mmCIF file with all atom_site columns, C-alpha atoms and ligand atoms in Angstrom:
data_model
loop_
_atom_site.group_PDB
_atom_site.id
_atom_site.type_symbol
_atom_site.label_atom_id
_atom_site.label_alt_id
_atom_site.label_comp_id
_atom_site.label_asym_id
_atom_site.label_entity_id
_atom_site.label_seq_id
_atom_site.pdbx_PDB_ins_code
_atom_site.Cartn_x
_atom_site.Cartn_y
_atom_site.Cartn_z
_atom_site.occupancy
_atom_site.B_iso_or_equiv
_atom_site.pdbx_formal_charge
_atom_site.auth_seq_id
_atom_site.auth_comp_id
_atom_site.auth_asym_id
_atom_site.auth_atom_id
_atom_site.pdbx_PDB_model_num
ATOM   1   C CA . UNK A 1 1   ? 0.000   0.000   0.000  1.00 0.00 ? 676 UNK A CA 1
ATOM   2   C CA . UNK A 1 2   ? 1.329   3.427   -0.947 1.00 0.00 ? 677 UNK A CA 1
ATOM   3   C CA . UNK A 1 3   ? 0.120   5.460   2.019  1.00 0.00 ? 678 UNK A CA 1
ATOM   4   C CA . UNK A 1 4   ? 2.270   8.503   1.305  1.00 0.00 ? 679 UNK A CA 1
ATOM   5   C CA . UNK A 1 5   ? 0.448   9.279   -1.942 1.00 0.00 ? 680 UNK A CA 1
ATOM   6   C CA . UNK A 1 6   ? -2.934  7.944   -0.821 1.00 0.00 ? 681 UNK A CA 1
ATOM   7   C CA . UNK A 1 7   ? -6.049  9.450   -2.383 1.00 0.00 ? 682 UNK A CA 1
ATOM   8   C CA . UNK A 1 8   ? -8.544  6.909   -0.992 1.00 0.00 ? 683 UNK A CA 1
ATOM   9   C CA . UNK A 1 9   ? -10.671 9.598   0.683  1.00 0.00 ? 684 UNK A CA 1
ATOM   10  C CA . UNK A 1 10  ? -11.457 13.265  0.346  1.00 0.00 ? 685 UNK A CA 1
ATOM   11  C CA . UNK A 1 11  ? -8.930  14.304  3.019  1.00 0.00 ? 686 UNK A CA 1
ATOM   12  C CA . UNK A 1 12  ? -6.255  14.039  0.315  1.00 0.00 ? 687 UNK A CA 1
ATOM   13  C CA . UNK A 1 13  ? -7.800  17.044  -1.424 1.00 0.00 ? 688 UNK A CA 1
ATOM   14  C CA . UNK A 1 14  ? -8.811  19.003  1.657  1.00 0.00 ? 689 UNK A CA 1
ATOM   15  C CA . UNK A 1 15  ? -5.526  20.723  2.406  1.00 0.00 ? 690 UNK A CA 1
ATOM   16  C CA . UNK A 1 16  ? -3.337  18.037  3.913  1.00 0.00 ? 691 UNK A CA 1
ATOM   17  C CA . UNK A 1 17  ? 0.350   18.937  3.747  1.00 0.00 ? 692 UNK A CA 1
ATOM   18  C CA . UNK A 1 18  ? 1.461   15.330  4.054  1.00 0.00 ? 693 UNK A CA 1
ATOM   19  C CA . UNK A 1 19  ? 0.340   11.904  5.192  1.00 0.00 ? 694 UNK A CA 1
ATOM   20  C CA . UNK A 1 20  ? 1.165   11.220  8.865  1.00 0.00 ? 695 UNK A CA 1
ATOM   21  C CA . UNK A 1 21  ? 1.673   7.485   8.836  1.00 0.00 ? 696 UNK A CA 1
ATOM   22  C CA . UNK A 1 22  ? 3.131   6.711   12.261 1.00 0.00 ? 697 UNK A CA 1
ATOM   23  C CA . UNK A 1 23  ? 6.379   6.672   14.206 1.00 0.00 ? 698 UNK A CA 1
ATOM   24  C CA . UNK A 1 24  ? 8.371   4.680   16.720 1.00 0.00 ? 699 UNK A CA 1
ATOM   25  C CA . UNK A 1 25  ? 9.749   1.194   17.123 1.00 0.00 ? 700 UNK A CA 1
ATOM   26  C CA . UNK A 1 26  ? 8.183   -1.182  14.567 1.00 0.00 ? 701 UNK A CA 1
ATOM   27  C CA . UNK A 1 27  ? 8.959   -4.073  16.957 1.00 0.00 ? 702 UNK A CA 1
ATOM   28  C CA . UNK A 1 28  ? 7.334   -2.391  19.951 1.00 0.00 ? 703 UNK A CA 1
ATOM   29  C CA . UNK A 1 29  ? 5.245   -4.319  22.487 1.00 0.00 ? 704 UNK A CA 1
ATOM   30  C CA . UNK A 1 30  ? 3.163   -1.201  23.112 1.00 0.00 ? 705 UNK A CA 1
ATOM   31  C CA . UNK A 1 31  ? 1.269   0.797   20.512 1.00 0.00 ? 706 UNK A CA 1
ATOM   32  C CA . UNK A 1 32  ? -0.842  3.954   20.905 1.00 0.00 ? 707 UNK A CA 1
ATOM   33  C CA . UNK A 1 33  ? -3.624  4.707   18.434 1.00 0.00 ? 708 UNK A CA 1
ATOM   34  C CA . UNK A 1 34  ? -5.064  8.230   18.239 1.00 0.00 ? 709 UNK A CA 1
ATOM   35  C CA . UNK A 1 35  ? -7.626  9.947   16.073 1.00 0.00 ? 710 UNK A CA 1
ATOM   36  C CA . UNK A 1 36  ? -5.949  11.922  13.304 1.00 0.00 ? 711 UNK A CA 1
ATOM   37  C CA . UNK A 1 37  ? -3.236  14.507  12.726 1.00 0.00 ? 712 UNK A CA 1
ATOM   38  C CA . UNK A 1 38  ? -3.734  18.115  13.824 1.00 0.00 ? 713 UNK A CA 1
ATOM   39  C CA . UNK A 1 39  ? -2.019  21.201  12.429 1.00 0.00 ? 714 UNK A CA 1
ATOM   40  C CA . UNK A 1 40  ? 1.403   20.546  13.964 1.00 0.00 ? 715 UNK A CA 1
ATOM   41  C CA . UNK A 1 41  ? 1.377   16.860  12.970 1.00 0.00 ? 716 UNK A CA 1
ATOM   42  C CA . UNK A 1 42  ? 0.388   17.822  9.408  1.00 0.00 ? 717 UNK A CA 1
ATOM   43  C CA . UNK A 1 43  ? 3.323   20.245  9.299  1.00 0.00 ? 718 UNK A CA 1
ATOM   44  C CA . UNK A 1 44  ? 5.949   17.883  10.749 1.00 0.00 ? 719 UNK A CA 1
ATOM   45  C CA . UNK A 1 45  ? 4.643   14.604  9.284  1.00 0.00 ? 720 UNK A CA 1
ATOM   46  C CA . UNK A 1 46  ? 4.734   12.963  12.730 1.00 0.00 ? 721 UNK A CA 1
ATOM   47  C CA . UNK A 1 47  ? 1.907   11.892  15.071 1.00 0.00 ? 722 UNK A CA 1
ATOM   48  C CA . UNK A 1 48  ? 1.239   13.590  18.408 1.00 0.00 ? 723 UNK A CA 1
ATOM   49  C CA . UNK A 1 49  ? 3.794   16.381  18.225 1.00 0.00 ? 724 UNK A CA 1
ATOM   50  C CA . UNK A 1 50  ? 1.457   19.211  19.304 1.00 0.00 ? 725 UNK A CA 1
ATOM   51  C CA . UNK A 1 51  ? -0.010  19.935  22.749 1.00 0.00 ? 726 UNK A CA 1
ATOM   52  C CA . UNK A 1 52  ? -1.760  16.553  23.013 1.00 0.00 ? 727 UNK A CA 1
ATOM   53  C CA . UNK A 1 53  ? 1.503   14.884  22.098 1.00 0.00 ? 728 UNK A CA 1
ATOM   54  C CA . UNK A 1 54  ? 3.412   16.686  24.840 1.00 0.00 ? 729 UNK A CA 1
ATOM   55  C CA . UNK A 1 55  ? 0.924   15.341  27.379 1.00 0.00 ? 730 UNK A CA 1
ATOM   56  C CA . UNK A 1 56  ? 1.130   11.869  25.832 1.00 0.00 ? 731 UNK A CA 1
ATOM   57  C CA . UNK A 1 57  ? 4.944   11.961  26.154 1.00 0.00 ? 732 UNK A CA 1
ATOM   58  C CA . UNK A 1 58  ? 4.652   13.059  29.777 1.00 0.00 ? 733 UNK A CA 1
ATOM   59  C CA . UNK A 1 59  ? 2.172   10.343  30.761 1.00 0.00 ? 734 UNK A CA 1
ATOM   60  C CA . UNK A 1 60  ? 4.222   7.710   28.936 1.00 0.00 ? 735 UNK A CA 1
ATOM   61  C CA . UNK A 1 61  ? 7.308   8.733   30.873 1.00 0.00 ? 736 UNK A CA 1
ATOM   62  C CA . UNK A 1 62  ? 5.662   9.264   34.260 1.00 0.00 ? 737 UNK A CA 1
ATOM   63  C CA . UNK A 1 63  ? 3.321   6.257   34.337 1.00 0.00 ? 738 UNK A CA 1
ATOM   64  C CA . UNK A 1 64  ? 4.996   3.692   32.062 1.00 0.00 ? 739 UNK A CA 1
ATOM   65  C CA . UNK A 1 65  ? 8.620   4.812   32.202 1.00 0.00 ? 740 UNK A CA 1
ATOM   66  C CA . UNK A 1 66  ? 9.201   4.850   28.447 1.00 0.00 ? 741 UNK A CA 1
ATOM   67  C CA . UNK A 1 67  ? 9.817   7.368   25.674 1.00 0.00 ? 742 UNK A CA 1
ATOM   68  C CA . UNK A 1 68  ? 8.028   7.513   22.330 1.00 0.00 ? 743 UNK A CA 1
ATOM   69  C CA . UNK A 1 69  ? 11.033  5.854   20.656 1.00 0.00 ? 744 UNK A CA 1
ATOM   70  C CA . UNK A 1 70  ? 10.263  2.669   22.596 1.00 0.00 ? 745 UNK A CA 1
ATOM   71  C CA . UNK A 1 71  ? 6.651   2.306   21.459 1.00 0.00 ? 746 UNK A CA 1
ATOM   72  C CA . UNK A 1 72  ? 4.772   2.878   18.205 1.00 0.00 ? 747 UNK A CA 1
ATOM   73  C CA . UNK A 1 73  ? 2.281   5.707   17.648 1.00 0.00 ? 748 UNK A CA 1
ATOM   74  C CA . UNK A 1 74  ? -0.308  5.937   14.855 1.00 0.00 ? 749 UNK A CA 1
ATOM   75  C CA . UNK A 1 75  ? -3.772  7.335   14.147 1.00 0.00 ? 750 UNK A CA 1
ATOM   76  C CA . UNK A 1 76  ? -6.979  5.957   12.666 1.00 0.00 ? 751 UNK A CA 1
ATOM   77  C CA . UNK A 1 77  ? -6.857  8.562   9.894  1.00 0.00 ? 752 UNK A CA 1
ATOM   78  C CA . UNK A 1 78  ? -3.510  9.489   8.433  1.00 0.00 ? 753 UNK A CA 1
ATOM   79  C CA . UNK A 1 79  ? -4.440  12.895  7.003  1.00 0.00 ? 754 UNK A CA 1
ATOM   80  C CA . UNK A 1 80  ? -5.507  16.042  8.822  1.00 0.00 ? 755 UNK A CA 1
ATOM   81  C CA . UNK A 1 81  ? -9.253  16.702  8.793  1.00 0.00 ? 756 UNK A CA 1
ATOM   82  C CA . UNK A 1 82  ? -9.695  20.390  7.887  1.00 0.00 ? 757 UNK A CA 1
ATOM   83  C CA . UNK A 1 83  ? -10.034 22.714  10.881 1.00 0.00 ? 758 UNK A CA 1
ATOM   84  C CA . UNK A 1 84  ? -9.424  19.716  13.176 1.00 0.00 ? 759 UNK A CA 1
ATOM   85  C CA . UNK A 1 85  ? -12.980 18.496  12.685 1.00 0.00 ? 760 UNK A CA 1
ATOM   86  C CA . UNK A 1 86  ? -13.835 14.908  13.626 1.00 0.00 ? 761 UNK A CA 1
ATOM   87  C CA . UNK A 1 87  ? -12.941 12.336  10.976 1.00 0.00 ? 762 UNK A CA 1
ATOM   88  C CA . UNK A 1 88  ? -16.025 11.207  9.010  1.00 0.00 ? 763 UNK A CA 1
ATOM   89  C CA . UNK A 1 89  ? -17.113 7.543   8.977  1.00 0.00 ? 764 UNK A CA 1
ATOM   90  C CA . UNK A 1 90  ? -16.182 7.219   5.275  1.00 0.00 ? 765 UNK A CA 1
ATOM   91  C CA . UNK A 1 91  ? -12.701 8.661   5.970  1.00 0.00 ? 766 UNK A CA 1
ATOM   92  C CA . UNK A 1 92  ? -12.166 6.188   8.828  1.00 0.00 ? 767 UNK A CA 1
ATOM   93  C CA . UNK A 1 93  ? -13.316 3.297   6.614  1.00 0.00 ? 768 UNK A CA 1
ATOM   94  C CA . UNK A 1 94  ? -11.062 4.359   3.743  1.00 0.00 ? 769 UNK A CA 1
ATOM   95  C CA . UNK A 1 95  ? -8.050  4.571   6.072  1.00 0.00 ? 770 UNK A CA 1
ATOM   96  C CA . UNK A 1 96  ? -8.819  1.390   8.002  1.00 0.00 ? 771 UNK A CA 1
ATOM   97  C CA . UNK A 1 97  ? -6.572  -0.946  5.950  1.00 0.00 ? 772 UNK A CA 1
ATOM   98  C CA . UNK A 1 98  ? -3.526  1.110   7.019  1.00 0.00 ? 773 UNK A CA 1
ATOM   99  C CA . UNK A 1 99  ? -4.095  0.800   10.766 1.00 0.00 ? 774 UNK A CA 1
ATOM   100 C CA . UNK A 1 100 ? -5.000  -2.856  10.334 1.00 0.00 ? 775 UNK A CA 1
ATOM   101 C CA . UNK A 1 101 ? -1.715  -3.482  8.523  1.00 0.00 ? 776 UNK A CA 1
ATOM   102 C CA . UNK A 1 102 ? 0.244   -1.544  11.125 1.00 0.00 ? 777 UNK A CA 1
ATOM   103 C CA . UNK A 1 103 ? -1.324  -3.635  13.883 1.00 0.00 ? 778 UNK A CA 1
ATOM   104 C CA . UNK A 1 104 ? -0.604  -6.836  12.004 1.00 0.00 ? 779 UNK A CA 1
ATOM   105 C CA . UNK A 1 105 ? 3.045   -5.986  11.307 1.00 0.00 ? 780 UNK A CA 1
ATOM   106 C CA . UNK A 1 106 ? 3.896   -4.531  14.707 1.00 0.00 ? 781 UNK A CA 1
ATOM   107 C CA . UNK A 1 107 ? 1.774   -7.113  16.552 1.00 0.00 ? 782 UNK A CA 1
ATOM   108 C CA . UNK A 1 108 ? 1.918   -5.211  19.863 1.00 0.00 ? 783 UNK A CA 1
ATOM   109 C CA . UNK A 1 109 ? 1.151   -6.995  23.132 1.00 0.00 ? 784 UNK A CA 1
ATOM   110 C CA . UNK A 1 110 ? -0.715  -3.940  24.398 1.00 0.00 ? 785 UNK A CA 1
ATOM   111 C CA . UNK A 1 111 ? -2.664  -1.390  22.357 1.00 0.00 ? 786 UNK A CA 1
ATOM   112 C CA . UNK A 1 112 ? -3.768  1.838   24.032 1.00 0.00 ? 787 UNK A CA 1
ATOM   113 C CA . UNK A 1 113 ? -6.560  3.587   22.152 1.00 0.00 ? 788 UNK A CA 1
ATOM   114 C CA . UNK A 1 114 ? -6.672  7.331   22.764 1.00 0.00 ? 789 UNK A CA 1
ATOM   115 C CA . UNK A 1 115 ? -10.237 8.613   22.564 1.00 0.00 ? 790 UNK A CA 1
ATOM   116 C CA . UNK A 1 116 ? -13.461 7.386   21.072 1.00 0.00 ? 791 UNK A CA 1
ATOM   117 C CA . UNK A 1 117 ? -12.561 7.094   17.393 1.00 0.00 ? 792 UNK A CA 1
ATOM   118 C CA . UNK A 1 118 ? -9.770  4.553   17.818 1.00 0.00 ? 793 UNK A CA 1
ATOM   119 C CA . UNK A 1 119 ? -11.572 2.788   20.691 1.00 0.00 ? 794 UNK A CA 1
ATOM   120 C CA . UNK A 1 120 ? -14.763 2.434   18.632 1.00 0.00 ? 795 UNK A CA 1
ATOM   121 C CA . UNK A 1 121 ? -12.921 1.264   15.542 1.00 0.00 ? 796 UNK A CA 1
ATOM   122 C CA . UNK A 1 122 ? -10.726 -1.340  17.203 1.00 0.00 ? 797 UNK A CA 1
ATOM   123 C CA . UNK A 1 123 ? -13.343 -2.647  19.639 1.00 0.00 ? 798 UNK A CA 1
ATOM   124 C CA . UNK A 1 124 ? -16.185 -2.526  17.069 1.00 0.00 ? 799 UNK A CA 1
ATOM   125 C CA . UNK A 1 125 ? -18.502 -0.726  19.463 1.00 0.00 ? 800 UNK A CA 1
ATOM   126 C CA . UNK A 1 126 ? -20.248 2.600   19.850 1.00 0.00 ? 801 UNK A CA 1
ATOM   127 C CA . UNK A 1 127 ? -20.192 2.627   23.672 1.00 0.00 ? 802 UNK A CA 1
ATOM   128 C CA . UNK A 1 128 ? -19.112 5.993   25.088 1.00 0.00 ? 803 UNK A CA 1
ATOM   129 C CA . UNK A 1 129 ? -15.439 6.094   26.016 1.00 0.00 ? 804 UNK A CA 1
ATOM   130 C CA . UNK A 1 130 ? -16.428 6.896   29.612 1.00 0.00 ? 805 UNK A CA 1
ATOM   131 C CA . UNK A 1 131 ? -18.044 3.412   29.778 1.00 0.00 ? 806 UNK A CA 1
ATOM   132 C CA . UNK A 1 132 ? -15.302 1.612   27.851 1.00 0.00 ? 807 UNK A CA 1
ATOM   133 C CA . UNK A 1 133 ? -12.291 2.859   29.792 1.00 0.00 ? 808 UNK A CA 1
ATOM   134 C CA . UNK A 1 134 ? -11.169 1.440   33.107 1.00 0.00 ? 809 UNK A CA 1
ATOM   135 C CA . UNK A 1 135 ? -10.530 -2.138  31.984 1.00 0.00 ? 810 UNK A CA 1
ATOM   136 C CA . UNK A 1 136 ? -8.612  -4.200  29.440 1.00 0.00 ? 811 UNK A CA 1
ATOM   137 C CA . UNK A 1 137 ? -10.089 -6.091  26.478 1.00 0.00 ? 812 UNK A CA 1
ATOM   138 C CA . UNK A 1 138 ? -8.665  -9.118  24.660 1.00 0.00 ? 813 UNK A CA 1
ATOM   139 C CA . UNK A 1 139 ? -7.218  -7.927  21.356 1.00 0.00 ? 814 UNK A CA 1
ATOM   140 C CA . UNK A 1 140 ? -5.351  -10.088 18.868 1.00 0.00 ? 815 UNK A CA 1
ATOM   141 C CA . UNK A 1 141 ? -2.662  -11.970 20.756 1.00 0.00 ? 816 UNK A CA 1
ATOM   142 C CA . UNK A 1 142 ? -2.678  -9.317  23.480 1.00 0.00 ? 817 UNK A CA 1
ATOM   143 C CA . UNK A 1 143 ? -4.919  -6.750  25.107 1.00 0.00 ? 818 UNK A CA 1
ATOM   144 C CA . UNK A 1 144 ? -6.381  -3.346  24.385 1.00 0.00 ? 819 UNK A CA 1
ATOM   145 C CA . UNK A 1 145 ? -6.629  -0.562  26.967 1.00 0.00 ? 820 UNK A CA 1
ATOM   146 C CA . UNK A 1 146 ? -9.027  2.220   25.969 1.00 0.00 ? 821 UNK A CA 1
ATOM   147 C CA . UNK A 1 147 ? -8.458  5.639   27.458 1.00 0.00 ? 822 UNK A CA 1
ATOM   148 C CA . UNK A 1 148 ? -9.408  9.253   26.910 1.00 0.00 ? 823 UNK A CA 1
ATOM   149 C CA . UNK A 1 149 ? -7.845  11.397  24.227 1.00 0.00 ? 824 UNK A CA 1
ATOM   150 C CA . UNK A 1 150 ? -5.125  13.643  25.709 1.00 0.00 ? 825 UNK A CA 1
ATOM   151 C CA . UNK A 1 151 ? -7.081  16.652  24.383 1.00 0.00 ? 826 UNK A CA 1
ATOM   152 C CA . UNK A 1 152 ? -9.874  15.738  26.841 1.00 0.00 ? 827 UNK A CA 1
ATOM   153 C CA . UNK A 1 153 ? -7.404  15.838  29.724 1.00 0.00 ? 828 UNK A CA 1
ATOM   154 C CA . UNK A 1 154 ? -5.993  19.143  28.470 1.00 0.00 ? 829 UNK A CA 1
ATOM   155 C CA . UNK A 1 155 ? -9.524  20.566  28.435 1.00 0.00 ? 830 UNK A CA 1
ATOM   156 C CA . UNK A 1 156 ? -10.846 18.937  31.593 1.00 0.00 ? 831 UNK A CA 1
ATOM   157 C CA . UNK A 1 157 ? -7.808  18.776  33.892 1.00 0.00 ? 832 UNK A CA 1
ATOM   158 C CA . UNK A 1 158 ? -8.138  16.880  37.210 1.00 0.00 ? 833 UNK A CA 1
ATOM   159 C CA . UNK A 1 159 ? -10.481 13.939  36.728 1.00 0.00 ? 834 UNK A CA 1
ATOM   160 C CA . UNK A 1 160 ? -9.849  13.069  33.066 1.00 0.00 ? 835 UNK A CA 1
ATOM   161 C CA . UNK A 1 161 ? -6.116  13.363  33.697 1.00 0.00 ? 836 UNK A CA 1
ATOM   162 C CA . UNK A 1 162 ? -6.349  11.054  36.707 1.00 0.00 ? 837 UNK A CA 1
ATOM   163 C CA . UNK A 1 163 ? -8.344  8.576   34.596 1.00 0.00 ? 838 UNK A CA 1
ATOM   164 C CA . UNK A 1 164 ? -5.683  8.644   31.895 1.00 0.00 ? 839 UNK A CA 1
ATOM   165 C CA . UNK A 1 165 ? -2.972  8.054   34.480 1.00 0.00 ? 840 UNK A CA 1
ATOM   166 C CA . UNK A 1 166 ? -4.907  5.050   35.840 1.00 0.00 ? 841 UNK A CA 1
ATOM   167 C CA . UNK A 1 167 ? -5.308  3.649   32.311 1.00 0.00 ? 842 UNK A CA 1
ATOM   168 C CA . UNK A 1 168 ? -1.600  4.085   31.565 1.00 0.00 ? 843 UNK A CA 1
ATOM   169 C CA . UNK A 1 169 ? -0.779  2.181   34.760 1.00 0.00 ? 844 UNK A CA 1
ATOM   170 C CA . UNK A 1 170 ? -3.191  -0.545  33.557 1.00 0.00 ? 845 UNK A CA 1
ATOM   171 C CA . UNK A 1 171 ? -1.306  -0.663  30.241 1.00 0.00 ? 846 UNK A CA 1
ATOM   172 C CA . UNK A 1 172 ? 2.037   -0.920  32.054 1.00 0.00 ? 847 UNK A CA 1
ATOM   173 C CA . UNK A 1 173 ? 0.768   -3.811  34.172 1.00 0.00 ? 848 UNK A CA 1
ATOM   174 C CA . UNK A 1 174 ? -0.543  -5.607  31.065 1.00 0.00 ? 849 UNK A CA 1
ATOM   175 C CA . UNK A 1 175 ? 2.828   -5.111  29.413 1.00 0.00 ? 850 UNK A CA 1
ATOM   176 C CA . UNK A 1 176 ? 4.675   -6.510  32.421 1.00 0.00 ? 851 UNK A CA 1
ATOM   177 C CA . UNK A 1 177 ? 2.332   -9.520  32.522 1.00 0.00 ? 852 UNK A CA 1
ATOM   178 C CA . UNK A 1 178 ? 2.880   -10.306 28.861 1.00 0.00 ? 853 UNK A CA 1
ATOM   179 C CA . UNK A 1 179 ? 6.660   -9.938  29.208 1.00 0.00 ? 854 UNK A CA 1
ATOM   180 C CA . UNK A 1 180 ? 6.649   -12.265 32.221 1.00 0.00 ? 855 UNK A CA 1
ATOM   181 C CA . UNK A 1 181 ? 4.587   -14.851 30.309 1.00 0.00 ? 856 UNK A CA 1
ATOM   182 C CA . UNK A 1 182 ? 7.005   -14.608 27.413 1.00 0.00 ? 857 UNK A CA 1
ATOM   183 C CA . UNK A 1 183 ? 10.080  -15.082 29.610 1.00 0.00 ? 858 UNK A CA 1
ATOM   184 C CA . UNK A 1 184 ? 8.436   -18.100 31.287 1.00 0.00 ? 859 UNK A CA 1
ATOM   185 C CA . UNK A 1 185 ? 7.599   -19.594 27.884 1.00 0.00 ? 860 UNK A CA 1
ATOM   186 C CA . UNK A 1 186 ? 11.247  -19.279 26.834 1.00 0.00 ? 861 UNK A CA 1
ATOM   187 C CA . UNK A 1 187 ? 12.831  -20.404 30.125 1.00 0.00 ? 862 UNK A CA 1
ATOM   188 C CA . UNK A 1 188 ? 14.772  -23.687 29.918 1.00 0.00 ? 863 UNK A CA 1
ATOM   189 C CA . UNK A 1 189 ? 12.567  -26.545 31.142 1.00 0.00 ? 864 UNK A CA 1
ATOM   190 C CA . UNK A 1 190 ? 13.210  -28.088 34.545 1.00 0.00 ? 865 UNK A CA 1
ATOM   191 C CA . UNK A 1 191 ? 15.343  -25.294 36.038 1.00 0.00 ? 866 UNK A CA 1
ATOM   192 C CA . UNK A 1 192 ? 15.005  -25.053 39.773 1.00 0.00 ? 867 UNK A CA 1
ATOM   193 C CA . UNK A 1 193 ? 13.166  -28.366 39.994 1.00 0.00 ? 868 UNK A CA 1
ATOM   194 C CA . UNK A 1 194 ? 14.094  -31.072 42.509 1.00 0.00 ? 869 UNK A CA 1
HETATM 195 N N1 . LIG B 2 .   ? -4.484  14.030  18.023 1.00 0.00 ? 580 LIG B N1 1
HETATM 196 C C1 . LIG B 2 .   ? -4.505  12.793  17.494 1.00 0.00 ? 580 LIG B C1 1
HETATM 197 O O1 . LIG B 2 .   ? -5.455  12.044  17.674 1.00 0.00 ? 580 LIG B O1 1
HETATM 198 N N2 . LIG B 2 .   ? -3.467  12.403  16.800 1.00 0.00 ? 580 LIG B N2 1
HETATM 199 C C2 . LIG B 2 .   ? -2.397  13.149  16.618 1.00 0.00 ? 580 LIG B C2 1
HETATM 200 O O2 . LIG B 2 .   ? -1.464  12.693  15.966 1.00 0.00 ? 580 LIG B O2 1
HETATM 201 C C3 . LIG B 2 .   ? -2.387  14.429  17.194 1.00 0.00 ? 580 LIG B C3 1
HETATM 202 C C4 . LIG B 2 .   ? -3.441  14.854  17.891 1.00 0.00 ? 580 LIG B C4 1
#
């Protein structure tokens, strides 16, 4: 798929500067999925580099202890919706093969969906994010942790921010569990036995 010259939906002709495909470690165990690029992302060609991205970086560091280079970050739509409007259902559908391929190739153990668009798409539900968040869901060979979009925490402060922190801790615990299971699966048989 040639994402960089994609014209599968109208966003291609609605003033995008460039396609924002994703960034990070393609072998990451942890992947974040947001909504779509904003003005700064459209300018730099990288996801989450504006105000929401600064908060994402901070929560990643403070609650999970990682930097963006250690995970992978992508969005459900790869081109900026004009004026930062919500992506339309037909734009999300047209872009869907890209996020599906990214998920298949990276095969993360833990996916954190940021906000309702990515949570709805990947969990195939229309439940409000306030009902979805707060737990983990089986997803592929791993789990999915839905949380709020950082923009909601920037707007709402205290409670949404605390909820995001709790969800990031949930993601960290899921990551640790999957890494422990993996190390057990690869441990030499019989060690420590009588
Ligand atoms: N919001 C998103 O959902 N994605 C970005 O890349 C930036 C802001």
